[in-house]
PDB file of C-alpha atoms in Angstrom:
ATOM      1  CA  MET A  27      23.394  -4.270 -24.985  1.00 48.00           C
ATOM      2  CA  TRP A  28      21.718  -4.876 -21.321  1.00 44.00           C
ATOM      3  CA  LYS A  29      22.200  -1.663 -19.973  1.00 46.00           C
ATOM      4  CA  ARG A  30      20.939   0.312 -23.365  1.00 49.00           C
ATOM      5  CA  LEU A  31      17.765  -2.081 -23.146  1.00 43.00           C
ATOM      6  CA  TRP A  32      17.555  -1.064 -18.964  1.00 46.00           C
ATOM      7  CA  ARG A  33      18.464   2.934 -19.513  1.00 49.00           C
ATOM      8  CA  ALA A  34      15.277   2.739 -22.358  1.00 47.00           C
ATOM      9  CA  ALA A  35      12.730   0.372 -20.545  1.00 45.00           C
ATOM     10  CA  ARG A  36      13.200   3.167 -17.010  1.00 50.00           C
ATOM     11  CA  ALA A  37      12.910   6.321 -19.409  1.00 46.00           C
ATOM     12  CA  ARG A  38       9.381   4.731 -20.884  1.00 45.00           C
ATOM     13  CA  THR A  39       8.657   4.044 -17.539  1.00 44.00           C
ATOM     14  CA  ALA A  40       8.955   7.531 -16.071  1.00 43.00           C
ATOM     15  CA  SER A  41       7.626   8.693 -18.922  1.00 41.00           C
ATOM     16  CA  ALA A  42       4.647   6.729 -18.735  1.00 40.00           C
ATOM     17  CA  SER A  43       4.472   7.997 -15.131  1.00 41.00           C
ATOM     18  CA  ASP A  44       4.574  11.192 -15.862  1.00 41.00           C
ATOM     19  CA  THR A  45       1.726  11.168 -19.121  1.00 34.00           C
ATOM     20  CA  ALA A  46      -0.689   8.684 -16.598  1.00 35.00           C
ATOM     21  CA  GLY A  47      -2.173  11.896 -15.355  1.00 35.00           C
ATOM     22  CA  ALA A  48      -0.568  15.291 -14.615  1.00 33.00           C
ATOM     23  CA  THR A  49      -1.397  15.301 -10.973  1.00 32.00           C
ATOM     24  CA  PRO A  50       0.675  15.541  -8.055  1.00 33.00           C
ATOM     25  CA  ALA A  51      -0.299  12.108  -6.888  1.00 34.00           C
ATOM     26  CA  SER A  52       0.988  10.370 -10.446  1.00 35.00           C
ATOM     27  CA  LYS A  53       4.573  11.540  -9.488  1.00 37.00           C
ATOM     28  CA  SER A  54       3.350  10.470  -5.994  1.00 40.00           C
ATOM     29  CA  PRO A  55       6.986   7.441  -4.468  1.00 45.00           C
ATOM     30  CA  ARG A  56       5.984   4.210  -5.799  1.00 59.00           C
ATOM     31  CA  ASN A  57       5.702   1.011  -4.161  1.00 82.00           C
ATOM     32  CA  GLU A  58       8.720  -1.162  -5.286  1.00 89.00           C
ATOM     33  CA  ALA A  59       6.568  -4.254  -7.234  1.00 89.00           C
ATOM     34  CA  THR A  60       4.837  -1.563  -9.355  1.00 90.00           C
ATOM     35  CA  VAL A  61       8.649  -0.341 -10.463  1.00 90.00           C
ATOM     36  CA  VAL A  62       9.480  -4.093 -10.797  1.00 90.00           C
ATOM     37  CA  ALA A  63       6.449  -4.928 -12.697  1.00 91.00           C
ATOM     38  CA  GLU A  64       6.135  -1.591 -15.386  1.00 91.00           C
ATOM     39  CA  ARG A  65       9.915  -1.983 -15.915  1.00 92.00           C
ATOM     40  CA  ALA A  66      10.083  -6.070 -16.459  1.00 91.00           C
ATOM     41  CA  ALA A  67       7.410  -5.377 -18.856  1.00 92.00           C
ATOM     42  CA  ALA A  68       9.605  -2.974 -20.698  1.00 92.00           C
ATOM     43  CA  LEU A  69      11.981  -4.989 -20.783  1.00 92.00           C
ATOM     44  CA  LEU A  70      10.259  -7.574 -22.445  1.00 91.00           C
ATOM     45  CA  ARG A  71       9.241  -5.614 -24.735  1.00 91.00           C
ATOM     46  CA  GLY A  72      12.924  -5.084 -25.916  1.00 89.00           C
ATOM     47  CA  GLY A  73      13.705  -8.688 -26.237  1.00 89.00           C
ATOM     48  CA  VAL A  74      15.306  -9.328 -22.624  1.00 90.00           C
ATOM     49  CA  PRO A  75      14.649 -12.806 -21.795  1.00 90.00           C
ATOM     50  CA  PRO A  76      12.185 -12.847 -18.664  1.00 86.00           C
ATOM     51  CA  ARG A  77      15.311 -14.098 -16.296  1.00 86.00           C
ATOM     52  CA  ARG A  78      17.677 -12.121 -18.019  1.00 89.00           C
ATOM     53  CA  ALA A  79      15.027  -9.114 -17.149  1.00 89.00           C
ATOM     54  CA  PHE A  80      15.397 -10.111 -13.497  1.00 87.00           C
ATOM     55  CA  ALA A  81      19.510  -9.733 -13.654  1.00 88.00           C
ATOM     56  CA  VAL A  82      19.103  -6.392 -15.182  1.00 90.00           C
ATOM     57  CA  LEU A  83      16.796  -4.912 -12.173  1.00 90.00           C
ATOM     58  CA  GLY A  84      18.660  -6.452  -9.180  1.00 88.00           C
ATOM     59  CA  ALA A  85      21.780  -4.806 -10.444  1.00 86.00           C
ATOM     60  CA  ASP A  86      19.696  -1.747 -10.308  1.00 80.00           C
ATOM     61  CA  ALA A  87      18.831  -2.440  -6.842  1.00 85.00           C
ATOM     62  CA  ALA A  88      19.761  -1.891  -3.317  1.00 86.00           C
ATOM     63  CA  PRO A  89      21.643  -4.976  -1.717  1.00 85.00           C
ATOM     64  CA  SER A  90      18.431  -5.447   0.845  1.00 85.00           C
ATOM     65  CA  SER A  91      15.731  -4.212  -1.278  1.00 90.00           C
ATOM     66  CA  PRO A  92      13.173  -7.048  -2.302  1.00 90.00           C
ATOM     67  CA  THR A  93      13.998  -6.937  -5.971  1.00 91.00           C
ATOM     68  CA  ALA A  94      17.328  -7.844  -5.624  1.00 92.00           C
ATOM     69  CA  VAL A  95      16.333 -10.514  -3.009  1.00 92.00           C
ATOM     70  CA  ILE A  96      14.326 -11.832  -5.986  1.00 92.00           C
ATOM     71  CA  ALA A  97      16.846 -11.325  -8.788  1.00 91.00           C
ATOM     72  CA  ALA A  98      19.137 -13.448  -6.083  1.00 92.00           C
ATOM     73  CA  ARG A  99      16.734 -16.398  -5.961  1.00 93.00           C
ATOM     74  CA  VAL A 100      16.134 -16.156  -9.303  1.00 92.00           C
ATOM     75  CA  ALA A 101      20.167 -16.558 -10.814  1.00 91.00           C
ATOM     76  CA  ASP A 102      20.099 -19.184  -8.191  1.00 92.00           C
ATOM     77  CA  GLY A 103      17.389 -21.569 -10.426  1.00 92.00           C
ATOM     78  CA  VAL A 104      14.621 -20.231  -8.222  1.00 93.00           C
ATOM     79  CA  PRO A 105      11.537 -20.281 -11.067  1.00 93.00           C
ATOM     80  CA  VAL A 106      10.789 -16.453 -11.482  1.00 92.00           C
ATOM     81  CA  ALA A 107       6.587 -16.575  -9.809  1.00 93.00           C
ATOM     82  CA  SER A 108       8.044 -18.605  -6.818  1.00 93.00           C
ATOM     83  CA  ALA A 109      10.544 -16.340  -6.142  1.00 93.00           C
ATOM     84  CA  LEU A 110       8.279 -13.133  -6.355  1.00 93.00           C
ATOM     85  CA  ALA A 111       5.981 -15.076  -3.952  1.00 92.00           C
ATOM     86  CA  ALA A 112       8.484 -15.393  -1.585  1.00 91.00           C
ATOM     87  CA  THR A 113       8.237 -11.563  -1.000  1.00 88.00           C
ATOM     88  CA  ASP A 114       6.965 -10.776   2.020  1.00 82.00           C
ATOM     89  CA  ALA A 115       4.385  -8.403   0.627  1.00 86.00           C
ATOM     90  CA  PRO A 116       0.501  -9.288  -1.187  1.00 89.00           C
ATOM     91  CA  GLU A 117       1.320  -6.934  -4.274  1.00 90.00           C
ATOM     92  CA  TRP A 118       4.368  -9.401  -5.260  1.00 93.00           C
ATOM     93  CA  ARG A 119       2.073 -12.538  -4.576  1.00 93.00           C
ATOM     94  CA  VAL A 120      -0.265 -11.016  -7.210  1.00 92.00           C
ATOM     95  CA  LEU A 121       2.905  -9.955  -9.266  1.00 93.00           C
ATOM     96  CA  ALA A 122       3.920 -14.091  -9.279  1.00 94.00           C
ATOM     97  CA  VAL A 123      -0.089 -15.346  -9.830  1.00 94.00           C
ATOM     98  CA  ALA A 124       0.028 -13.301 -13.002  1.00 93.00           C
ATOM     99  CA  TRP A 125       3.542 -14.143 -14.186  1.00 94.00           C
ATOM    100  CA  ARG A 126       2.774 -18.049 -13.485  1.00 94.00           C
ATOM    101  CA  LEU A 127      -0.383 -17.812 -15.521  1.00 94.00           C
ATOM    102  CA  ALA A 128       0.847 -15.832 -18.171  1.00 93.00           C
ATOM    103  CA  GLU A 129       3.404 -18.859 -18.289  1.00 91.00           C
ATOM    104  CA  ASP A 130       1.180 -21.359 -18.429  1.00 90.00           C
ATOM    105  CA  SER A 131      -1.104 -19.698 -20.888  1.00 90.00           C
ATOM    106  CA  GLY A 132       1.356 -18.770 -23.522  1.00 90.00           C
ATOM    107  CA  ALA A 133      -0.430 -15.424 -23.134  1.00 90.00           C
ATOM    108  CA  PRO A 134       2.155 -12.541 -23.769  1.00 90.00           C
ATOM    109  CA  LEU A 135       4.180 -11.715 -20.284  1.00 91.00           C
ATOM    110  CA  ALA A 136       5.171  -7.898 -21.116  1.00 92.00           C
ATOM    111  CA  PRO A 137       0.684  -6.413 -21.292  1.00 92.00           C
ATOM    112  CA  ALA A 138       0.362  -8.736 -18.424  1.00 91.00           C
ATOM    113  CA  LEU A 139       2.803  -7.151 -16.289  1.00 92.00           C
ATOM    114  CA  GLN A 140       1.871  -3.747 -17.706  1.00 91.00           C
ATOM    115  CA  ARG A 141      -1.458  -4.188 -16.834  1.00 89.00           C
ATOM    116  CA  ILE A 142      -1.540  -4.838 -12.835  1.00 88.00           C
ATOM    117  CA  GLY A 143       1.506  -2.305 -13.088  1.00 89.00           C
ATOM    118  CA  TYR A 144      -1.042   0.115 -13.609  1.00 87.00           C
ATOM    119  CA  ALA A 145      -3.257  -1.167 -10.975  1.00 85.00           C
ATOM    120  CA  LEU A 146      -0.044  -0.919  -8.793  1.00 86.00           C
ATOM    121  CA  ARG A 147       0.094   2.578  -9.100  1.00 87.00           C
ATOM    122  CA  GLU A 148      -3.536   3.436  -8.647  1.00 82.00           C
ATOM    123  CA  LEU A 149      -3.085   2.330  -5.066  1.00 81.00           C
ATOM    124  CA  ASP A 150       0.133   3.901  -4.631  1.00 83.00           C
ATOM    125  CA  GLN A 151      -1.432   6.973  -5.122  1.00 80.00           C
ATOM    126  CA  LEU A 152      -3.910   6.366  -3.077  1.00 77.00           C
ATOM    127  CA  ARG A 153      -1.728   5.628   0.109  1.00 78.00           C
ATOM    128  CA  GLU A 154      -0.141   9.072  -0.975  1.00 81.00           C
ATOM    129  CA  ARG A 155      -3.453  10.905  -0.650  1.00 77.00           C
ATOM    130  CA  ARG A 156      -4.144   9.265   2.778  1.00 73.00           C
ATOM    131  CA  SER A 157      -0.208  10.336   3.332  1.00 77.00           C
ATOM    132  CA  VAL A 158      -1.289  13.510   3.089  1.00 77.00           C
ATOM    133  CA  LEU A 159      -4.281  13.681   4.777  1.00 71.00           C
ATOM    134  CA  LEU A 160      -2.639  12.403   8.059  1.00 72.00           C
ATOM    135  CA  ALA A 161       0.062  14.378   8.083  1.00 76.00           C
ATOM    136  CA  GLY A 162      -2.579  17.183   9.777  1.00 73.00           C
ATOM    137  CA  PRO A 163      -3.470  15.071  12.587  1.00 71.00           C
ATOM    138  CA  ARG A 164       0.281  13.700  12.694  1.00 72.00           C
ATOM    139  CA  ALA A 165       2.065  17.063  13.288  1.00 77.00           C
ATOM    140  CA  THR A 166      -1.046  17.875  15.643  1.00 73.00           C
ATOM    141  CA  VAL A 167      -0.494  15.204  17.919  1.00 71.00           C
ATOM    142  CA  ARG A 168       3.349  15.072  17.983  1.00 75.00           C
ATOM    143  CA  MET A 169       3.353  19.399  18.658  1.00 77.00           C
ATOM    144  CA  VAL A 170       0.647  18.093  21.418  1.00 71.00           C
ATOM    145  CA  ALA A 171       2.890  15.647  22.653  1.00 70.00           C
ATOM    146  CA  ALA A 172       5.857  18.549  23.128  1.00 74.00           C
ATOM    147  CA  LEU A 173       3.577  20.754  24.999  1.00 72.00           C
ATOM    148  CA  PRO A 174       3.536  19.328  28.829  1.00 71.00           C
ATOM    149  CA  ILE A 175       7.302  20.296  28.660  1.00 73.00           C
ATOM    150  CA  LEU A 176       7.238  23.611  27.437  1.00 75.00           C
ATOM    151  CA  ALA A 177       3.887  24.091  30.111  1.00 71.00           C
ATOM    152  CA  LEU A 178       6.381  23.204  32.329  1.00 71.00           C
ATOM    153  CA  LEU A 179       8.910  25.261  31.117  1.00 75.00           C
ATOM    154  CA  LEU A 180       6.624  28.413  30.868  1.00 73.00           C
ATOM    155  CA  GLY A 181       5.954  28.043  34.759  1.00 69.00           C
ATOM    156  CA  LEU A 182       9.504  28.517  35.390  1.00 73.00           C
ATOM    157  CA  LEU A 183       9.502  31.513  33.429  1.00 75.00           C
ATOM    158  CA  LEU A 184       7.167  33.235  35.640  1.00 72.00           C
ATOM    159  CA  GLY A 185       8.498  32.088  38.725  1.00 70.00           C
ATOM    160  CA  PHE A 186       6.672  29.007  39.990  1.00 72.00           C
ATOM    161  CA  ASP A 187       8.316  25.948  40.645  1.00 70.00           C
ATOM    162  CA  PRO A 188       5.853  23.190  39.521  1.00 70.00           C
ATOM    163  CA  ILE A 189       9.063  20.250  39.854  1.00 73.00           C
ATOM    164  CA  PRO A 190       8.445  19.834  43.246  1.00 76.00           C
ATOM    165  CA  VAL A 191       4.857  19.176  42.246  1.00 74.00           C
ATOM    166  CA  LEU A 192       5.805  15.718  40.178  1.00 71.00           C
ATOM    167  CA  PHE A 193       7.920  14.400  42.617  1.00 76.00           C
ATOM    168  CA  SER A 194       5.191  14.475  45.255  1.00 79.00           C
ATOM    169  CA  SER A 195       2.980  11.765  46.079  1.00 79.00           C
ATOM    170  CA  THR A 196       0.691  13.629  44.319  1.00 78.00           C
ATOM    171  CA  GLY A 197       2.862  14.523  41.089  1.00 78.00           C
ATOM    172  CA  VAL A 198       3.455  10.533  40.768  1.00 83.00           C
ATOM    173  CA  LEU A 199      -0.041  10.252  40.476  1.00 86.00           C
ATOM    174  CA  ILE A 200      -0.475  12.625  37.995  1.00 83.00           C
ATOM    175  CA  ALA A 201       2.538  11.778  35.827  1.00 82.00           C
ATOM    176  CA  ALA A 202       0.987   8.491  35.433  1.00 87.00           C
ATOM    177  CA  VAL A 203      -2.258   9.146  34.589  1.00 87.00           C
ATOM    178  CA  GLY A 204      -0.461  11.963  32.196  1.00 83.00           C
ATOM    179  CA  ILE A 205       1.723   9.521  30.298  1.00 83.00           C
ATOM    180  CA  GLY A 206      -0.987   6.353  30.384  1.00 88.00           C
ATOM    181  CA  LEU A 207      -3.064   8.935  28.533  1.00 86.00           C
ATOM    182  CA  LEU A 208      -0.298  10.059  26.039  1.00 81.00           C
ATOM    183  CA  GLY A 209       0.006   6.275  25.387  1.00 85.00           C
ATOM    184  CA  VAL A 210      -3.187   5.559  25.101  1.00 87.00           C
ATOM    185  CA  GLY A 211      -3.620   8.216  22.710  1.00 83.00           C
ATOM    186  CA  VAL A 212      -0.671   7.524  20.149  1.00 80.00           C
ATOM    187  CA  HIS A 213      -1.058   3.965  20.432  1.00 85.00           C
ATOM    188  CA  TRP A 214      -4.975   4.564  19.767  1.00 85.00           C
ATOM    189  CA  SER A 215      -4.246   6.854  16.430  1.00 80.00           C
ATOM    190  CA  ARG A 216      -1.563   4.325  14.997  1.00 81.00           C
ATOM    191  CA  ALA A 217      -3.503   1.662  15.594  1.00 84.00           C
ATOM    192  CA  MET A 218      -6.382   3.308  13.072  1.00 81.00           C
ATOM    193  CA  GLN A 219      -3.826   4.167  10.826  1.00 75.00           C
ATOM    194  CA  ARG A 220      -2.488   0.343  10.684  1.00 77.00           C
ATOM    195  CA  ARG A 221      -6.151  -0.597  10.144  1.00 76.00           C
ATOM    196  CA  SER A 222      -6.647   1.457   7.197  1.00 70.00           C
ATOM    197  CA  ALA A 223      -3.022   0.116   5.627  1.00 67.00           C
ATOM    198  CA  ASN A 224      -4.000  -3.448   5.926  1.00 65.00           C
ATOM    199  CA  ASP A 225      -7.463  -2.685   3.956  1.00 66.00           C
ATOM    200  CA  ASP A 226      -5.338  -2.134   1.353  1.00 70.00           C
ATOM    201  CA  ARG A 227      -7.248  -3.466  -1.888  1.00 74.00           C
ATOM    202  CA  ILE A 228      -7.072  -3.733  -5.511  1.00 80.00           C
ATOM    203  CA  ALA A 229     -10.356  -4.413  -7.214  1.00 82.00           C
ATOM    204  CA  GLY A 230     -10.991  -6.295 -10.631  1.00 86.00           C
ATOM    205  CA  LEU A 231      -8.160  -8.436 -10.074  1.00 89.00           C
ATOM    206  CA  ALA A 232      -9.994 -11.565 -10.521  1.00 91.00           C
ATOM    207  CA  LEU A 233     -10.796 -10.153 -14.035  1.00 92.00           C
ATOM    208  CA  GLU A 234      -6.960  -9.180 -14.520  1.00 91.00           C
ATOM    209  CA  LEU A 235      -5.644 -12.684 -13.847  1.00 93.00           C
ATOM    210  CA  THR A 236      -8.498 -14.645 -16.513  1.00 94.00           C
ATOM    211  CA  TRP A 237      -7.613 -11.777 -19.302  1.00 94.00           C
ATOM    212  CA  VAL A 238      -4.090 -13.095 -18.270  1.00 93.00           C
ATOM    213  CA  ALA A 239      -5.069 -16.651 -18.369  1.00 93.00           C
ATOM    214  CA  LEU A 240      -7.535 -16.680 -21.265  1.00 93.00           C
ATOM    215  CA  GLY A 241      -4.230 -14.771 -23.283  1.00 91.00           C
ATOM    216  CA  GLY A 242      -3.123 -18.034 -24.604  1.00 87.00           C
ATOM    217  CA  GLY A 243      -6.435 -19.696 -25.790  1.00 87.00           C
ATOM    218  CA  ALA A 244      -7.630 -21.846 -23.322  1.00 87.00           C
ATOM    219  CA  PRO A 245     -11.541 -22.606 -22.795  1.00 92.00           C
ATOM    220  CA  PRO A 246     -12.815 -19.617 -19.403  1.00 92.00           C
ATOM    221  CA  SER A 247     -13.351 -22.791 -17.588  1.00 90.00           C
ATOM    222  CA  ALA A 248     -10.416 -24.102 -17.438  1.00 92.00           C
ATOM    223  CA  ALA A 249      -9.296 -20.570 -17.419  1.00 92.00           C
ATOM    224  CA  LEU A 250     -11.347 -20.365 -14.191  1.00 92.00           C
ATOM    225  CA  LYS A 251      -9.814 -22.990 -12.768  1.00 93.00           C
ATOM    226  CA  ASP A 252      -5.888 -21.950 -12.975  1.00 94.00           C
ATOM    227  CA  VAL A 253      -6.559 -18.906 -12.057  1.00 94.00           C
ATOM    228  CA  VAL A 254      -8.112 -19.826  -8.357  1.00 94.00           C
ATOM    229  CA  ASN A 255      -5.490 -22.629  -8.464  1.00 94.00           C
ATOM    230  CA  ARG A 256      -2.473 -19.986  -8.852  1.00 94.00           C
ATOM    231  CA  VAL A 257      -4.102 -17.840  -5.991  1.00 93.00           C
ATOM    232  CA  ASP A 258      -4.391 -20.721  -3.465  1.00 93.00           C
ATOM    233  CA  HIS A 259      -1.089 -21.447  -4.124  1.00 93.00           C
ATOM    234  CA  TYR A 260       0.900 -18.258  -4.131  1.00 93.00           C
ATOM    235  CA  GLY A 261      -1.371 -17.318  -1.159  1.00 91.00           C
ATOM    236  CA  ALA A 262      -2.515 -14.335  -2.921  1.00 90.00           C
ATOM    237  CA  GLU A 263      -4.675 -12.106  -0.266  1.00 88.00           C
ATOM    238  CA  TRP A 264      -5.741  -9.446  -2.665  1.00 87.00           C
ATOM    239  CA  VAL A 265      -7.740 -11.707  -4.869  1.00 89.00           C
ATOM    240  CA  ALA A 266     -10.980 -13.011  -3.438  1.00 86.00           C
ATOM    241  CA  PHE A 267     -12.533 -16.536  -3.702  1.00 87.00           C
ATOM    242  CA  ASP A 268     -15.742 -15.454  -3.797  1.00 87.00           C
ATOM    243  CA  GLY A 269     -15.221 -13.206  -7.266  1.00 87.00           C
ATOM    244  CA  PHE A 270     -15.292 -16.759  -9.300  1.00 91.00           C
ATOM    245  CA  ARG A 271     -18.225 -17.916  -7.777  1.00 88.00           C
ATOM    246  CA  SER A 272     -21.404 -18.009  -9.819  1.00 87.00           C
ATOM    247  CA  GLY A 273     -23.684 -14.346  -9.584  1.00 88.00           C
ATOM    248  CA  SER A 274     -19.943 -12.310  -9.366  1.00 90.00           C
ATOM    249  CA  ALA A 275     -19.210  -9.899 -12.166  1.00 90.00           C
ATOM    250  CA  LEU A 276     -16.478 -11.901 -13.499  1.00 92.00           C
ATOM    251  CA  VAL A 277     -18.668 -15.492 -14.096  1.00 91.00           C
ATOM    252  CA  THR A 278     -21.739 -13.213 -14.907  1.00 93.00           C
ATOM    253  CA  THR A 279     -19.577 -10.975 -18.323  1.00 93.00           C
ATOM    254  CA  ILE A 280     -18.253 -14.147 -19.256  1.00 94.00           C
ATOM    255  CA  ALA A 281     -22.117 -15.254 -19.141  1.00 93.00           C
ATOM    256  CA  ALA A 282     -22.547 -12.218 -20.954  1.00 92.00           C
ATOM    257  CA  ALA A 283     -19.700 -12.408 -23.967  1.00 92.00           C
ATOM    258  CA  GLU A 284     -20.112 -16.104 -24.290  1.00 91.00           C
ATOM    259  CA  SER A 285     -24.234 -15.573 -25.020  1.00 90.00           C
ATOM    260  CA  ALA A 286     -23.383 -12.902 -27.527  1.00 91.00           C
ATOM    261  CA  GLY A 287     -20.874 -14.335 -29.098  1.00 90.00           C
ATOM    262  CA  VAL A 288     -18.098 -11.555 -28.373  1.00 91.00           C
ATOM    263  CA  PRO A 289     -14.576 -11.561 -27.273  1.00 92.00           C
ATOM    264  CA  ILE A 290     -14.109 -12.004 -23.847  1.00 93.00           C
ATOM    265  CA  ARG A 291     -10.955 -10.354 -22.450  1.00 92.00           C
ATOM    266  CA  PRO A 292     -12.016  -7.028 -23.419  1.00 92.00           C
ATOM    267  CA  LEU A 293     -15.356  -7.073 -21.614  1.00 93.00           C
ATOM    268  CA  LEU A 294     -13.129  -8.354 -18.880  1.00 93.00           C
ATOM    269  CA  LEU A 295     -10.598  -5.282 -18.547  1.00 91.00           C
ATOM    270  CA  GLU A 296     -14.079  -3.108 -18.943  1.00 92.00           C
ATOM    271  CA  GLN A 297     -15.150  -4.398 -15.953  1.00 92.00           C
ATOM    272  CA  ALA A 298     -12.018  -4.332 -14.362  1.00 89.00           C
ATOM    273  CA  ASP A 299     -11.196  -0.893 -14.992  1.00 89.00           C
ATOM    274  CA  ALA A 300     -15.472   0.039 -13.741  1.00 89.00           C
ATOM    275  CA  GLU A 301     -14.567  -2.255 -10.388  1.00 87.00           C
ATOM    276  CA  ARG A 302     -11.454  -0.591 -10.126  1.00 82.00           C
ATOM    277  CA  VAL A 303     -13.061   3.195 -10.502  1.00 83.00           C
ATOM    278  CA  GLY A 304     -15.729   2.243  -7.717  1.00 83.00           C
ATOM    279  CA  SER A 305     -13.081   1.124  -5.062  1.00 77.00           C
ATOM    280  CA  SER A 306     -10.913   3.715  -5.613  1.00 74.00           C
ATOM    281  CA  ALA A 307     -13.634   6.389  -5.138  1.00 78.00           C
ATOM    282  CA  GLU A 308     -14.433   4.263  -2.087  1.00 78.00           C
ATOM    283  CA  GLN A 309     -11.044   4.080  -0.846  1.00 74.00           C
ATOM    284  CA  GLU A 310     -10.579   7.708  -1.032  1.00 74.00           C
ATOM    285  CA  ARG A 311     -13.559   8.195   0.868  1.00 79.00           C
ATOM    286  CA  ASP A 312     -12.416   6.104   3.223  1.00 77.00           C
ATOM    287  CA  ALA A 313      -8.985   7.832   3.561  1.00 72.00           C
ATOM    288  CA  GLU A 314     -10.526  11.404   4.222  1.00 76.00           C
ATOM    289  CA  ARG A 315     -12.704   9.722   7.177  1.00 79.00           C
ATOM    290  CA  LEU A 316      -9.416   8.354   8.967  1.00 76.00           C
ATOM    291  CA  GLY A 317      -8.483  12.172   8.300  1.00 73.00           C
ATOM    292  CA  VAL A 318     -11.134  13.094  10.603  1.00 78.00           C
ATOM    293  CA  ARG A 319     -11.470  10.183  13.029  1.00 81.00           C
ATOM    294  CA  VAL A 320      -7.782  10.287  13.406  1.00 76.00           C
ATOM    295  CA  LEU A 321      -8.761  13.305  15.895  1.00 77.00           C
ATOM    296  CA  LEU A 322     -10.896  11.403  18.513  1.00 84.00           C
ATOM    297  CA  PRO A 323      -7.829   9.851  20.424  1.00 82.00           C
ATOM    298  CA  LEU A 324      -6.318  13.435  20.174  1.00 78.00           C
ATOM    299  CA  GLY A 325      -9.685  15.057  21.907  1.00 81.00           C
ATOM    300  CA  VAL A 326      -9.916  11.811  24.049  1.00 85.00           C
ATOM    301  CA  CYS A 327      -6.530  11.112  25.179  1.00 83.00           C
ATOM    302  CA  VAL A 328      -3.294  13.917  24.259  1.00 78.00           C
ATOM    303  CA  LEU A 329      -5.025  17.154  24.872  1.00 80.00           C
ATOM    304  CA  PRO A 330      -6.246  15.747  28.098  1.00 85.00           C
ATOM    305  CA  SER A 331      -2.599  14.308  28.934  1.00 81.00           C
ATOM    306  CA  PHE A 332      -1.366  17.915  28.142  1.00 78.00           C
ATOM    307  CA  ILE A 333      -3.632  19.264  30.604  1.00 82.00           C
ATOM    308  CA  VAL A 334      -2.782  16.940  33.358  1.00 82.00           C
ATOM    309  CA  LEU A 335       1.321  16.780  33.035  1.00 76.00           C
ATOM    310  CA  GLY A 336       1.360  19.979  31.857  1.00 75.00           C
ATOM    311  CA  VAL A 337      -1.008  22.760  33.310  1.00 78.00           C
ATOM    312  CA  LEU A 338      -2.174  21.147  36.577  1.00 81.00           C
ATOM    313  CA  PRO A 339       1.549  20.527  38.047  1.00 78.00           C
ATOM    314  CA  VAL A 340       2.133  24.743  37.223  1.00 75.00           C
ATOM    315  CA  VAL A 341      -1.224  25.069  38.984  1.00 78.00           C
ATOM    316  CA  LEU A 342      -0.946  23.190  42.354  1.00 78.00           C
ATOM    317  CA  SER A 343       2.454  24.997  42.406  1.00 75.00           C
ATOM    318  CA  MET A 344       0.714  28.344  42.114  1.00 73.00           C
ATOM    319  CA  PHE A 345      -1.587  27.744  44.802  1.00 71.00           C
ATOM    320  CA  GLY A 346       1.587  26.525  46.530  1.00 62.00           C
ATOM    321  CA  ALA A 347       3.313  29.416  46.271  1.00 47.00           C
ATOM    322  CA  LEU A 348       0.762  31.308  47.130  1.00 41.00           C
TER     323      LEU A 348
END
């Protein structure tokens, strides 16, 4: 029975991924946490108990994957939220907070996981977009890094011999400068890409998690306290504590709903969606700027290294031949 439910869950999550947006980005490879959130939600909706859901998920995962490791921890008796939080990635800790809040408040677990899964999927699409934008600069850097060897071979074909130049005292200096420039350029480019990846975030998580905490009927003050405690306990760094302070969108939305006498939870989701749209646009612009800025190391370091390593030895050998 569990296998049939698992196949149905995979079919439902695949269908949701295809219908969520008919763009190439919506079919990009997803982070494993995204897959677990969506498929666990589908299994829970199908009636699978929470701990059993991870046994089913782990059976279909690679042995060394985070999903298999989490499933093994859960099988050993570790609470699901703790098993999720022990995985070294921020998205897993967000899932751990959502899971624990749903357990604490008595809120339905499947909708909570589905909401976090949607948010993670949008982040996956942004990462894929960034990868596409950086594909050209990366290929250019690799090509230019290979040009010195081609230039040396071309010099040999033209009848010049730049190899003795490289083994002279001047050649050693040339090689050191060229290799140094190339190394600095490659390191600079990679550092820019790593810094951009470290800035990944999901906006509106404080609102989403409070929505989960309110799902069991707790008063807003108790729900906010529970969310802050769980975020701190599991180290969910994507959830900024500034989002819980007076004047934040979360506190303002709750106050407005209470003042108007309307349900709080729908307003929280609307505000979370609005924040996520604005944040996605900002991160998209940052990714496009990175695609241009990453060319700076190419012009400052990599191209000069090509001239020093590939062109200068050939020119010196030409003068020597003349």
